[in-house]
PDB file of C-alpha atoms and ligand atoms in Angstrom:
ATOM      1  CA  UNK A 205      -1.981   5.275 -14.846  1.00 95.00           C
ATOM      2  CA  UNK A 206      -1.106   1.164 -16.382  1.00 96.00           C
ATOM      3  CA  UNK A 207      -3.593  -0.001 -15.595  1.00 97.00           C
ATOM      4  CA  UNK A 208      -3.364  -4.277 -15.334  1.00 97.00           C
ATOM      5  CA  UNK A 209      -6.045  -7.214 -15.634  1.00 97.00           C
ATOM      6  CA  UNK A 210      -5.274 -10.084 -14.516  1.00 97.00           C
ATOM      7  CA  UNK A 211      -7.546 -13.222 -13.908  1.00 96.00           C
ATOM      8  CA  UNK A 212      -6.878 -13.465 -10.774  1.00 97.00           C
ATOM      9  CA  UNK A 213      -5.226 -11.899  -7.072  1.00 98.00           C
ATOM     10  CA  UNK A 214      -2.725 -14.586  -7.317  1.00 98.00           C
ATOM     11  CA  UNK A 215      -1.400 -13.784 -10.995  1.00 97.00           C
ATOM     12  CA  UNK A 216      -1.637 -10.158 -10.182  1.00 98.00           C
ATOM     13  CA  UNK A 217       0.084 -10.053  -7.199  1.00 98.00           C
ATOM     14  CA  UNK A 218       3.101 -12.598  -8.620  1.00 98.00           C
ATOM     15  CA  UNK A 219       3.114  -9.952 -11.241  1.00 97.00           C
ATOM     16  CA  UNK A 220       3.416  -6.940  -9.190  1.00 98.00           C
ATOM     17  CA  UNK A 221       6.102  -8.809  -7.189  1.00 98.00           C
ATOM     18  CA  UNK A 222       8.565  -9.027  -9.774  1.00 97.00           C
ATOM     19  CA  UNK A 223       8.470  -4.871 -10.324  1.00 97.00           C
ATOM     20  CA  UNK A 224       9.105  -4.782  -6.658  1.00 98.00           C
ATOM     21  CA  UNK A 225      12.205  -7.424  -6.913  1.00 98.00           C
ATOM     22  CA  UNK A 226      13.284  -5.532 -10.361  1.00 98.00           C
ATOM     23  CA  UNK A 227      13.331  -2.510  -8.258  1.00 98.00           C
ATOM     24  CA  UNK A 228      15.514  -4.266  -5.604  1.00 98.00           C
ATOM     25  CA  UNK A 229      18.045  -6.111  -7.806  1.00 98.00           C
ATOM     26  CA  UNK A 230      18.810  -2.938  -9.936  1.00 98.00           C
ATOM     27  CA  UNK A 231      18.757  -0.432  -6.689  1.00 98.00           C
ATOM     28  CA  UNK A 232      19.979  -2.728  -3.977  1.00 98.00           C
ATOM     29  CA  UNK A 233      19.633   0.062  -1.326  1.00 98.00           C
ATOM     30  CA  UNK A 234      16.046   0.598  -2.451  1.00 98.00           C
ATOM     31  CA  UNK A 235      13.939   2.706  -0.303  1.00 98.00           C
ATOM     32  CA  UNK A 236      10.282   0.770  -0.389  1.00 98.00           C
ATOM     33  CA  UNK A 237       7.044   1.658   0.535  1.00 98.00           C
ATOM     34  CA  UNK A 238       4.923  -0.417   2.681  1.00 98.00           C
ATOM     35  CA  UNK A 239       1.447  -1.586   2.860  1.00 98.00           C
ATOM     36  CA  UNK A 240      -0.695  -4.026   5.586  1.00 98.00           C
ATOM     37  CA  UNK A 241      -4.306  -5.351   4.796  1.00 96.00           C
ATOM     38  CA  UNK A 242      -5.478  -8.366   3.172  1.00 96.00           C
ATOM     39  CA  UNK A 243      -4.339  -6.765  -0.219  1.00 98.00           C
ATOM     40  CA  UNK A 244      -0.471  -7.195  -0.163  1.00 98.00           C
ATOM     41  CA  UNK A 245      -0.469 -10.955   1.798  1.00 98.00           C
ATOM     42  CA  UNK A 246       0.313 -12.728  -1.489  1.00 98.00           C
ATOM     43  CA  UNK A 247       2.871  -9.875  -3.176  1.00 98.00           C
ATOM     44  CA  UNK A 248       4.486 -10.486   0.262  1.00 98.00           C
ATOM     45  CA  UNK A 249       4.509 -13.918  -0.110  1.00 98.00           C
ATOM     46  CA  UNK A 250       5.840 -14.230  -3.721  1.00 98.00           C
ATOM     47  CA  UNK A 251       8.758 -11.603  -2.709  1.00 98.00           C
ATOM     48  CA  UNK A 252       9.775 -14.078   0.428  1.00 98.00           C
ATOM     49  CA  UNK A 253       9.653 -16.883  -1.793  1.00 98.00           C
ATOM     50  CA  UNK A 254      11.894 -15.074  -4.133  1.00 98.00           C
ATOM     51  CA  UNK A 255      14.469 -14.317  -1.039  1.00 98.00           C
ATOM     52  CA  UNK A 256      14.472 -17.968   0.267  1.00 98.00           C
ATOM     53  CA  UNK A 257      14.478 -20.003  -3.468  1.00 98.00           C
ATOM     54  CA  UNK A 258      16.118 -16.995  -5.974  1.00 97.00           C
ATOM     55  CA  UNK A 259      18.444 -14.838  -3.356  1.00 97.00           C
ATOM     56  CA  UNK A 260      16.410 -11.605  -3.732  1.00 98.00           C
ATOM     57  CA  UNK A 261      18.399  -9.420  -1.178  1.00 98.00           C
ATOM     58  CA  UNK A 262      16.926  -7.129   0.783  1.00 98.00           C
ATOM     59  CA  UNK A 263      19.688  -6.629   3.266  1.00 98.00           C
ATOM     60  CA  UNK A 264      20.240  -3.395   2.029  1.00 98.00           C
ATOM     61  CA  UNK A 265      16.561  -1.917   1.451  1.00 98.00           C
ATOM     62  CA  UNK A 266      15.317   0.410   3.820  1.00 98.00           C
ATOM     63  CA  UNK A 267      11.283   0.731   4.674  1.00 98.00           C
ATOM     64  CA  UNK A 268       8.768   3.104   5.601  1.00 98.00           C
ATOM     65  CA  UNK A 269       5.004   1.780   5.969  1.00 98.00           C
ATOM     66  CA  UNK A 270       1.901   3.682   5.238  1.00 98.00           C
ATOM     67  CA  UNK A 271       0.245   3.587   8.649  1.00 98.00           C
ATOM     68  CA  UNK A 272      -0.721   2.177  11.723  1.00 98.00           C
ATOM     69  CA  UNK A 273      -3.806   2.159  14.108  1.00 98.00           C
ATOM     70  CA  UNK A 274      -3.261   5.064  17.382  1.00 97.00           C
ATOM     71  CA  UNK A 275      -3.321   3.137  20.387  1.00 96.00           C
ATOM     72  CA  UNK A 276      -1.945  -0.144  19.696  1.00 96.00           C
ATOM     73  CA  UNK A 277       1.379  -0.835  20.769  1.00 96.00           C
ATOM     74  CA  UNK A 278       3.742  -2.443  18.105  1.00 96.00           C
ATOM     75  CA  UNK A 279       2.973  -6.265  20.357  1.00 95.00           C
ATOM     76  CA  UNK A 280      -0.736  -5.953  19.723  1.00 95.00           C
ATOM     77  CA  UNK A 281      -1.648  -8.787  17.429  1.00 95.00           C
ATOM     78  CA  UNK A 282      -3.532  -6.410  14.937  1.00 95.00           C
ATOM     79  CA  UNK A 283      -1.340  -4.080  15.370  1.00 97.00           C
ATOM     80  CA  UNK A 284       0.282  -3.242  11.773  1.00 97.00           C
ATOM     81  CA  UNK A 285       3.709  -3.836  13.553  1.00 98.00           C
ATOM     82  CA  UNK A 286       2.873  -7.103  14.215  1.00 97.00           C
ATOM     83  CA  UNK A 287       1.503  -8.048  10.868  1.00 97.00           C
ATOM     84  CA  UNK A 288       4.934  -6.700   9.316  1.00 98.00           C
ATOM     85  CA  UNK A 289       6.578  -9.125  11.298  1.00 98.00           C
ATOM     86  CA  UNK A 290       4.454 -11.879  10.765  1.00 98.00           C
ATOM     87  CA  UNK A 291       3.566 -11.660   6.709  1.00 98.00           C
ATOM     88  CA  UNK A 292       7.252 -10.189   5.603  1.00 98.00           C
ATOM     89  CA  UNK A 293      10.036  -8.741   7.900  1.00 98.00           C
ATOM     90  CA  UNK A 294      10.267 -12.873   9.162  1.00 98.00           C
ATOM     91  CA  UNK A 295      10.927 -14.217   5.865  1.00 98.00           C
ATOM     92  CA  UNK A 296      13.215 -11.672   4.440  1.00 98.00           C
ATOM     93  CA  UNK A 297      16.728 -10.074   6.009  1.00 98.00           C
ATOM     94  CA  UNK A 298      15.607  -6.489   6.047  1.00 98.00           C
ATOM     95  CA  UNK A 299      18.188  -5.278   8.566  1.00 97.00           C
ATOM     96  CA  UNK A 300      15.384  -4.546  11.974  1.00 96.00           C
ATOM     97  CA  UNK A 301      16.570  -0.826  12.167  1.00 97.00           C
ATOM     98  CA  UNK A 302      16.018  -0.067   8.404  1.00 98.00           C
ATOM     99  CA  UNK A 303      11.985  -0.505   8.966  1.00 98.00           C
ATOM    100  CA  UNK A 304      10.181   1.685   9.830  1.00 98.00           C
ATOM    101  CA  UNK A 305       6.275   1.723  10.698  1.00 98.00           C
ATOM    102  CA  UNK A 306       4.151   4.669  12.930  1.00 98.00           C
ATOM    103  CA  UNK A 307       4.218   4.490  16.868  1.00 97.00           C
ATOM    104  CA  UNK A 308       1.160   4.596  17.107  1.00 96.00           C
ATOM    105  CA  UNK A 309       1.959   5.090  21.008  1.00 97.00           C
ATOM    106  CA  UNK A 310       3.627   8.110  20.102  1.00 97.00           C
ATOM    107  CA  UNK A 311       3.276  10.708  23.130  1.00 95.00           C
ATOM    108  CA  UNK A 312       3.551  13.543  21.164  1.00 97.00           C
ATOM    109  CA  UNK A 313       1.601  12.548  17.558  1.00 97.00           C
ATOM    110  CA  UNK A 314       2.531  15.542  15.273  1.00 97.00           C
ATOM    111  CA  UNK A 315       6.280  15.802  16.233  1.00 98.00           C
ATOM    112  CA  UNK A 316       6.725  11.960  15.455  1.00 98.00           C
ATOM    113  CA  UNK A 317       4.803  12.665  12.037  1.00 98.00           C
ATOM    114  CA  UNK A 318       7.120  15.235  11.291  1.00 98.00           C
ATOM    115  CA  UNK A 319      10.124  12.780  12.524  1.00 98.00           C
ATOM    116  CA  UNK A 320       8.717  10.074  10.263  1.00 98.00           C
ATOM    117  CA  UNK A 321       8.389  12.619   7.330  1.00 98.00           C
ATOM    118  CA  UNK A 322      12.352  13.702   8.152  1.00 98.00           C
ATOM    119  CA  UNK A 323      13.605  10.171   7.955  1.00 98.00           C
ATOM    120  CA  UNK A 324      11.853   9.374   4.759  1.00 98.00           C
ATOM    121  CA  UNK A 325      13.666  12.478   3.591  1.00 98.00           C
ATOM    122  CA  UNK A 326      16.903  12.014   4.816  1.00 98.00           C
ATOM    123  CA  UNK A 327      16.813   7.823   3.079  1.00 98.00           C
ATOM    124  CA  UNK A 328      16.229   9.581  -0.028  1.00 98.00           C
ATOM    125  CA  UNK A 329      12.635   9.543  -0.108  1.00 98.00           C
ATOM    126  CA  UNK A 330      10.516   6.119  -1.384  1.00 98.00           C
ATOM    127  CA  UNK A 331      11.645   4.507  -4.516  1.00 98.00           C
ATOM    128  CA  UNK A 332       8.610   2.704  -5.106  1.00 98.00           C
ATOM    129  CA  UNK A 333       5.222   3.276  -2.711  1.00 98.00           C
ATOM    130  CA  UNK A 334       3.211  -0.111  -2.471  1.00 98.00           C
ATOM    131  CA  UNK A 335      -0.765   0.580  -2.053  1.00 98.00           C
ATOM    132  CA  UNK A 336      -3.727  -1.476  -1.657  1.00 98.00           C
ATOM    133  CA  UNK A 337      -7.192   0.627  -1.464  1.00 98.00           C
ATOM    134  CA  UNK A 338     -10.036   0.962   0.715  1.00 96.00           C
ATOM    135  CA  UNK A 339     -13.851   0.263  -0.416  1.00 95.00           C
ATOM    136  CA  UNK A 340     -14.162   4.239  -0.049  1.00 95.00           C
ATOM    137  CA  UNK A 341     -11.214   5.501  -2.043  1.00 97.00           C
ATOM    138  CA  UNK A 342      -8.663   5.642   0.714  1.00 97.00           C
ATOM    139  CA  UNK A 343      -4.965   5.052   0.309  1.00 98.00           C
ATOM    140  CA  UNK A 344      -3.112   4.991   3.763  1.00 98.00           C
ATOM    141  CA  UNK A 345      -5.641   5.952   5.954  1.00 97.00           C
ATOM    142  CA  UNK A 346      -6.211   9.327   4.070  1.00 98.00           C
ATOM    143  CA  UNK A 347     -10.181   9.125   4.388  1.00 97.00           C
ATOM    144  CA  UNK A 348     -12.921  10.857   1.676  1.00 97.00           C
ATOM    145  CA  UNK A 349     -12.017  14.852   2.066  1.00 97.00           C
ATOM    146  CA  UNK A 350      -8.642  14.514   3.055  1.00 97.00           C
ATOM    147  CA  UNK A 351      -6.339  16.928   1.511  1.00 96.00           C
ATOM    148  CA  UNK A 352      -4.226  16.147  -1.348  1.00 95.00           C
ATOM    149  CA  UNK A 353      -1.518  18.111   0.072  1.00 96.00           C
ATOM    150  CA  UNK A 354      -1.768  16.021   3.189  1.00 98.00           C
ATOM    151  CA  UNK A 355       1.338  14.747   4.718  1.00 98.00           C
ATOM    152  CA  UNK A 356       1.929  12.226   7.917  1.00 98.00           C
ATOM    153  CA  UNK A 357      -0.737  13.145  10.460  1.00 98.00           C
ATOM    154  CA  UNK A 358      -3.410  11.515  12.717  1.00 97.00           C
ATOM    155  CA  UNK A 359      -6.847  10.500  11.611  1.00 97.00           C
ATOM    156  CA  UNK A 360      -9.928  10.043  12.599  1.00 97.00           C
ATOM    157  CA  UNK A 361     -11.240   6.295  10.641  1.00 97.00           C
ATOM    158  CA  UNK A 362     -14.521   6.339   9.187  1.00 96.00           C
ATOM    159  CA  UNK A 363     -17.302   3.763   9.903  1.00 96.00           C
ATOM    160  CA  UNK A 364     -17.156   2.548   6.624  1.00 94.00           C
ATOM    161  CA  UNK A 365     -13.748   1.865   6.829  1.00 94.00           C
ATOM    162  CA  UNK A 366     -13.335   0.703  10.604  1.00 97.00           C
ATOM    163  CA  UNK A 367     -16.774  -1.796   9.183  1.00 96.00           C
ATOM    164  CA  UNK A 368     -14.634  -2.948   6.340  1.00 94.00           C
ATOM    165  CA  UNK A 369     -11.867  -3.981   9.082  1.00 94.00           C
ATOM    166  CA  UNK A 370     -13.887  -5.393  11.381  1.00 95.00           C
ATOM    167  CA  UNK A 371     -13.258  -8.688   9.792  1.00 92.00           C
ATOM    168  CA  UNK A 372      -9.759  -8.452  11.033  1.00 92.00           C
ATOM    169  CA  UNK A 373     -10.862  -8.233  14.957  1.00 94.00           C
ATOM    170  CA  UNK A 374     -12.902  -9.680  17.208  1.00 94.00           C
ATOM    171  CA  UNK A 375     -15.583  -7.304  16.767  1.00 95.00           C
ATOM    172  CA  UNK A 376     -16.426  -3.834  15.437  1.00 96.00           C
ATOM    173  CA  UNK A 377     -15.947  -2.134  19.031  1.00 96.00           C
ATOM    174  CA  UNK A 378     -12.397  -3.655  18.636  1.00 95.00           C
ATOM    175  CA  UNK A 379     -11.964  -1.887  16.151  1.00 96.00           C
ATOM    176  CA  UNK A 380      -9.929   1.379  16.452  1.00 97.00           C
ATOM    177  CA  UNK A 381     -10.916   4.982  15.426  1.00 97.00           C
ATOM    178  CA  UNK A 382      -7.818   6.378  15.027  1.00 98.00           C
ATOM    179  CA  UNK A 383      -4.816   6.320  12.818  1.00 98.00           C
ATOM    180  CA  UNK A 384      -1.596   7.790  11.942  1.00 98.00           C
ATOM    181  CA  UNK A 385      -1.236   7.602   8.429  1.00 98.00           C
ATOM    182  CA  UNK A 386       1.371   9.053   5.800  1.00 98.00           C
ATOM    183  CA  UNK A 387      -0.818  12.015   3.775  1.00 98.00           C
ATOM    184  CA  UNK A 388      -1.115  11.446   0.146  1.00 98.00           C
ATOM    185  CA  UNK A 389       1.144  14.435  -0.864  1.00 98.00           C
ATOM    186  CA  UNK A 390       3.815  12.029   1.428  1.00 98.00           C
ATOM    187  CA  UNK A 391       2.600   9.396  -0.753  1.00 98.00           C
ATOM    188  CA  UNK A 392       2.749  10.996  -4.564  1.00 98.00           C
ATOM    189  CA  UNK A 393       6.353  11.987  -3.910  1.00 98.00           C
ATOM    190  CA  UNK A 394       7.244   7.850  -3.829  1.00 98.00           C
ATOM    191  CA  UNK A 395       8.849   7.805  -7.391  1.00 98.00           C
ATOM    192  CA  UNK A 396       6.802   4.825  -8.031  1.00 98.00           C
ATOM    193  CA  UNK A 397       3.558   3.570  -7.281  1.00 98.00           C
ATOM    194  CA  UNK A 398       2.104   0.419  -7.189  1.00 98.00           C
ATOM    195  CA  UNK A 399      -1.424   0.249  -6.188  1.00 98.00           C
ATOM    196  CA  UNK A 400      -3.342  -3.598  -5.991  1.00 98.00           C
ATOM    197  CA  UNK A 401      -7.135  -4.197  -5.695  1.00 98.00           C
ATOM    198  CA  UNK A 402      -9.102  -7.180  -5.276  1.00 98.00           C
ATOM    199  CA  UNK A 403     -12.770  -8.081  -5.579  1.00 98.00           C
ATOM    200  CA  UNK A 404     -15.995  -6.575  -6.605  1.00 98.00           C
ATOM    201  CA  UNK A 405     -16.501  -4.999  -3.225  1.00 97.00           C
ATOM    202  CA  UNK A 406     -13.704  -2.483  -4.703  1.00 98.00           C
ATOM    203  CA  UNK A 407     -14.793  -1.966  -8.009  1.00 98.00           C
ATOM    204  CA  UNK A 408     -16.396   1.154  -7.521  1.00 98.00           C
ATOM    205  CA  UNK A 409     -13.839   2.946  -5.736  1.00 98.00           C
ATOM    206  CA  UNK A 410     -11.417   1.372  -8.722  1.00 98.00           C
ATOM    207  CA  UNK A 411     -13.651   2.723 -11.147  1.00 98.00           C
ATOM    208  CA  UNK A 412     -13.657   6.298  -9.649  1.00 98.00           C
ATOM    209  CA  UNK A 413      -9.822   6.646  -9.311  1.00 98.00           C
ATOM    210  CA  UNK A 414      -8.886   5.802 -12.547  1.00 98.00           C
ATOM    211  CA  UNK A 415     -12.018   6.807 -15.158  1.00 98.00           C
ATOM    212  CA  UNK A 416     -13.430   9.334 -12.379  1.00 97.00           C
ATOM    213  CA  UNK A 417     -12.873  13.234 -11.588  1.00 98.00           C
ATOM    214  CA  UNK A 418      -9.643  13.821  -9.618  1.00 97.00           C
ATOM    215  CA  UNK A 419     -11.826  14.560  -5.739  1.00 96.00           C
ATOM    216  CA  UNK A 420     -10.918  14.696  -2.176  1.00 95.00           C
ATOM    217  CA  UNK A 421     -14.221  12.088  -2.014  1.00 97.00           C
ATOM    218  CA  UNK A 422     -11.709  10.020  -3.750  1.00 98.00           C
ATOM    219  CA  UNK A 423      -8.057   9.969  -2.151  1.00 98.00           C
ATOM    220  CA  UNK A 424      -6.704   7.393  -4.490  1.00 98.00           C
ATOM    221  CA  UNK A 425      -7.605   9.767  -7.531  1.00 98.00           C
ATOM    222  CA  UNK A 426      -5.053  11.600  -6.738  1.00 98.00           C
ATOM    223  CA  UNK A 427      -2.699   9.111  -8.257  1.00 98.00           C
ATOM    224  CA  UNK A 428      -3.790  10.343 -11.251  1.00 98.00           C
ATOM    225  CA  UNK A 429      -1.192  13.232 -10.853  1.00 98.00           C
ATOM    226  CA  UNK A 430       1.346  11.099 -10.448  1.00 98.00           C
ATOM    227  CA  UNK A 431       3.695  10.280 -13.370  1.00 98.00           C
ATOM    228  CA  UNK A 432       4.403   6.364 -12.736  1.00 98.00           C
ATOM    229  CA  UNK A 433       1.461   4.559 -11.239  1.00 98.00           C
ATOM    230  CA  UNK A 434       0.712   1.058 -12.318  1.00 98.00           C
ATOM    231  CA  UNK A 435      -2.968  -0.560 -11.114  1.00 98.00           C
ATOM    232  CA  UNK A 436      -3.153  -4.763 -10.539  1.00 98.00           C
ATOM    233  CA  UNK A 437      -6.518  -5.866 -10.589  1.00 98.00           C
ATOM    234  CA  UNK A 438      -8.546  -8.224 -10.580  1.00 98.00           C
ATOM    235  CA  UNK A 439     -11.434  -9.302 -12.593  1.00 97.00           C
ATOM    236  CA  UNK A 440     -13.782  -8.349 -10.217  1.00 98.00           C
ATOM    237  CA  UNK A 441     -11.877  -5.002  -8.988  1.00 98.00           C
ATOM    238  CA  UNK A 442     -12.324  -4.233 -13.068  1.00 98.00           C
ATOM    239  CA  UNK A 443     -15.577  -5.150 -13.412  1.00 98.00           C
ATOM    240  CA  UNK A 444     -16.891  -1.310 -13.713  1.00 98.00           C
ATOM    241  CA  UNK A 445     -14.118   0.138 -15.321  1.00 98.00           C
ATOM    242  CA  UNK A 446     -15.669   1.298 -18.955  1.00 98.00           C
ATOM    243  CA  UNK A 447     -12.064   1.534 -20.687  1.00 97.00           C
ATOM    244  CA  UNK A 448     -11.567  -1.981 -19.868  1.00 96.00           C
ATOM    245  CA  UNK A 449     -10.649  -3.312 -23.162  1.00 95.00           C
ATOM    246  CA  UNK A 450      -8.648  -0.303 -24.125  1.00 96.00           C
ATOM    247  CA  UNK A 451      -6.383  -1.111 -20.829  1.00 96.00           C
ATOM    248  CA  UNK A 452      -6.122  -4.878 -22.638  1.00 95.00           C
ATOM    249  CA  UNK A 453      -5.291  -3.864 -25.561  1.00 95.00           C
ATOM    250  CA  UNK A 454      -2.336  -1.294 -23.870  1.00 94.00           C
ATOM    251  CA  UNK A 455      -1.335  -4.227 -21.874  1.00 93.00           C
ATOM    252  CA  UNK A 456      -0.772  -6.758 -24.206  1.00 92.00           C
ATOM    253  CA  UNK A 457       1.322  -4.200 -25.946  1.00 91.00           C
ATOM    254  CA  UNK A 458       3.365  -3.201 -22.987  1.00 85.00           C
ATOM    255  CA  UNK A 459       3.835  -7.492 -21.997  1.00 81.00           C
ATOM    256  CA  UNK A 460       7.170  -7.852 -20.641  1.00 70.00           C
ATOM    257  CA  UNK A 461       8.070  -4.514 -19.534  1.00 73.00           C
TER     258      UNK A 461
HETATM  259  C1  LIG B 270      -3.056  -0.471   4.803  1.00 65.85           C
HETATM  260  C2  LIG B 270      -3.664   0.677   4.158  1.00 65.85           C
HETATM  261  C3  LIG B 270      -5.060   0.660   3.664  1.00 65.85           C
HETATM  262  C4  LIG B 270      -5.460  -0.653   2.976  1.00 65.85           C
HETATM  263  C5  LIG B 270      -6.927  -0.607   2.547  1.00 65.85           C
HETATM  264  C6  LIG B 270      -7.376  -1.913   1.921  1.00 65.85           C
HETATM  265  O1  LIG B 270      -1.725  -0.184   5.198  1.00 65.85           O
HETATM  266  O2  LIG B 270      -3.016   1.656   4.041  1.00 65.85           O
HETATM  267  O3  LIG B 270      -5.250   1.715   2.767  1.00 65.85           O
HETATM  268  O4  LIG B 270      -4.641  -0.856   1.864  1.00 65.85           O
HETATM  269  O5  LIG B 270      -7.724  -0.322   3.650  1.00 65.85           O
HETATM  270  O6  LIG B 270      -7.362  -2.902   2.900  1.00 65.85           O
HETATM  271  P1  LIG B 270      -7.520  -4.460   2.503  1.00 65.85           P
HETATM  272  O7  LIG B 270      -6.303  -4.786   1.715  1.00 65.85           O
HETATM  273  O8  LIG B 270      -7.523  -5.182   3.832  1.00 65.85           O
HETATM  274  O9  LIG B 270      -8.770  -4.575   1.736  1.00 65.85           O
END
């Protein structure tokens, strides 16, 4: 894993922006992966700025997000479908029929999963998987103990993390206990990985997917498998890391690549 410090979410995320529109300009037909949460709001931001002032182009990307809650229907406002819409899709020209996000009305759960695993297939698979990560270790919604050979399925949230996204409902009830998420064997095939953290409320789980064991405890360690990953943090998302001056001393070699 590159792992990157930065001083703060705003530098990291401008930073993490331009590998996503480096990807786009050399591979105009770029297959990305998608993200929601608080994580991504300013990488999404930085990218539409690019469209509107610098003529990124995105007309010819196509998109598959990680997830999105089972029982909300793509006009609930917390649904994930909705905060697509609002926090990219309106301030880029992804063509409408190129993105792609869970039903998560879906009558029949595991034959859309395997539909949503067939069309990632048949674009060509993700060029370049964007991640934030949960307090616990999750990526997607693959929860502590999911398998690493885990592909797009339904799952049941844990309290930790439906507590963690309370804050974006109107209470914890509100909340829902479901999911349908890609699996994180769906997610190591992306041929790049970005994943962003922010805050010491994820510097354990940080700490634990890059310097820990590779566990199912610890979905996101499976990125250490994977052959391209590149960690954005923070100062507090680093702040337990014990290598931490050894991933300085890497980066400041490796500034401007
Ligand atoms: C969202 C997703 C989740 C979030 C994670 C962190 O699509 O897959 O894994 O990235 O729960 O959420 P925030 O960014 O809200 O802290």
């Amino acid at each position: 894993m590159r792992v990157s410090l930065y001083s703060d979410e705003q530098a990291a995320s401008v930073e993490a922006a331009r590998q996503v529109a480096a990807l786009v300009r050399r591979k105009p037909a770029a297959v990305l992966g998608l993200a929601t949460g608080g994580t991504p709001l300013a990488l999404y931001k930085e990218l539409i700025r690019q469209h509107g002032q610098e003529g990124l182009d995105f007309s010819g990307c196509t998109t598959f997000n990680l997830d999105e809650y089972a029982g909300l229907a793509p006009s609930h406002p917390m649904s994930y479908h909705h905060y697509m819409r609002e926090n990219f899709f309106e301030g880029v020209n992804l063509p409408a029929e190129r993105t792609n996000i869970p039903d998560g009305l879906a009558e029949d759960i595991p034959a859309h999963c395997a539909d949503y695993e067939a069309k990632i297939h048949s674009a060509g698979g993700v060029d370049l998987q964007i991640l934030g990560l949960g307090s616990d270790g999750h990526i997607g919604f693959n929860e502590p103990t999911s398998s690493l050979g885990s592909r797009t399925r339904f799952q049941t949230l844990t309290e930790n993390t439906r507590t963690d996204n309370a804050r974006y409902f109107a209470s914890l009830e509100e909340v829902p206990r479901h999911a349908i998420t890609m699996g994180i064997a769906t997610i190591l095939e992306a041929r790049e990985i970005i994943l962003l953290a922010f805050g010491a409320a994820k510097a354990a789980a940080v700490a634990s997917m890059i310097e820990g064991p590779l566990a199912a405890m610890v979905p996101a360690s499976a990125l250490q498998l994977h052959p391209a990953v590149r960690v954005f943090l923070d100062e507090g998302a680093a702040s337990l890391l014990t290598k931490k001056d050894y991933y300085r001393y890497l980066q400041q070699q490796c500034a401007g690549q």
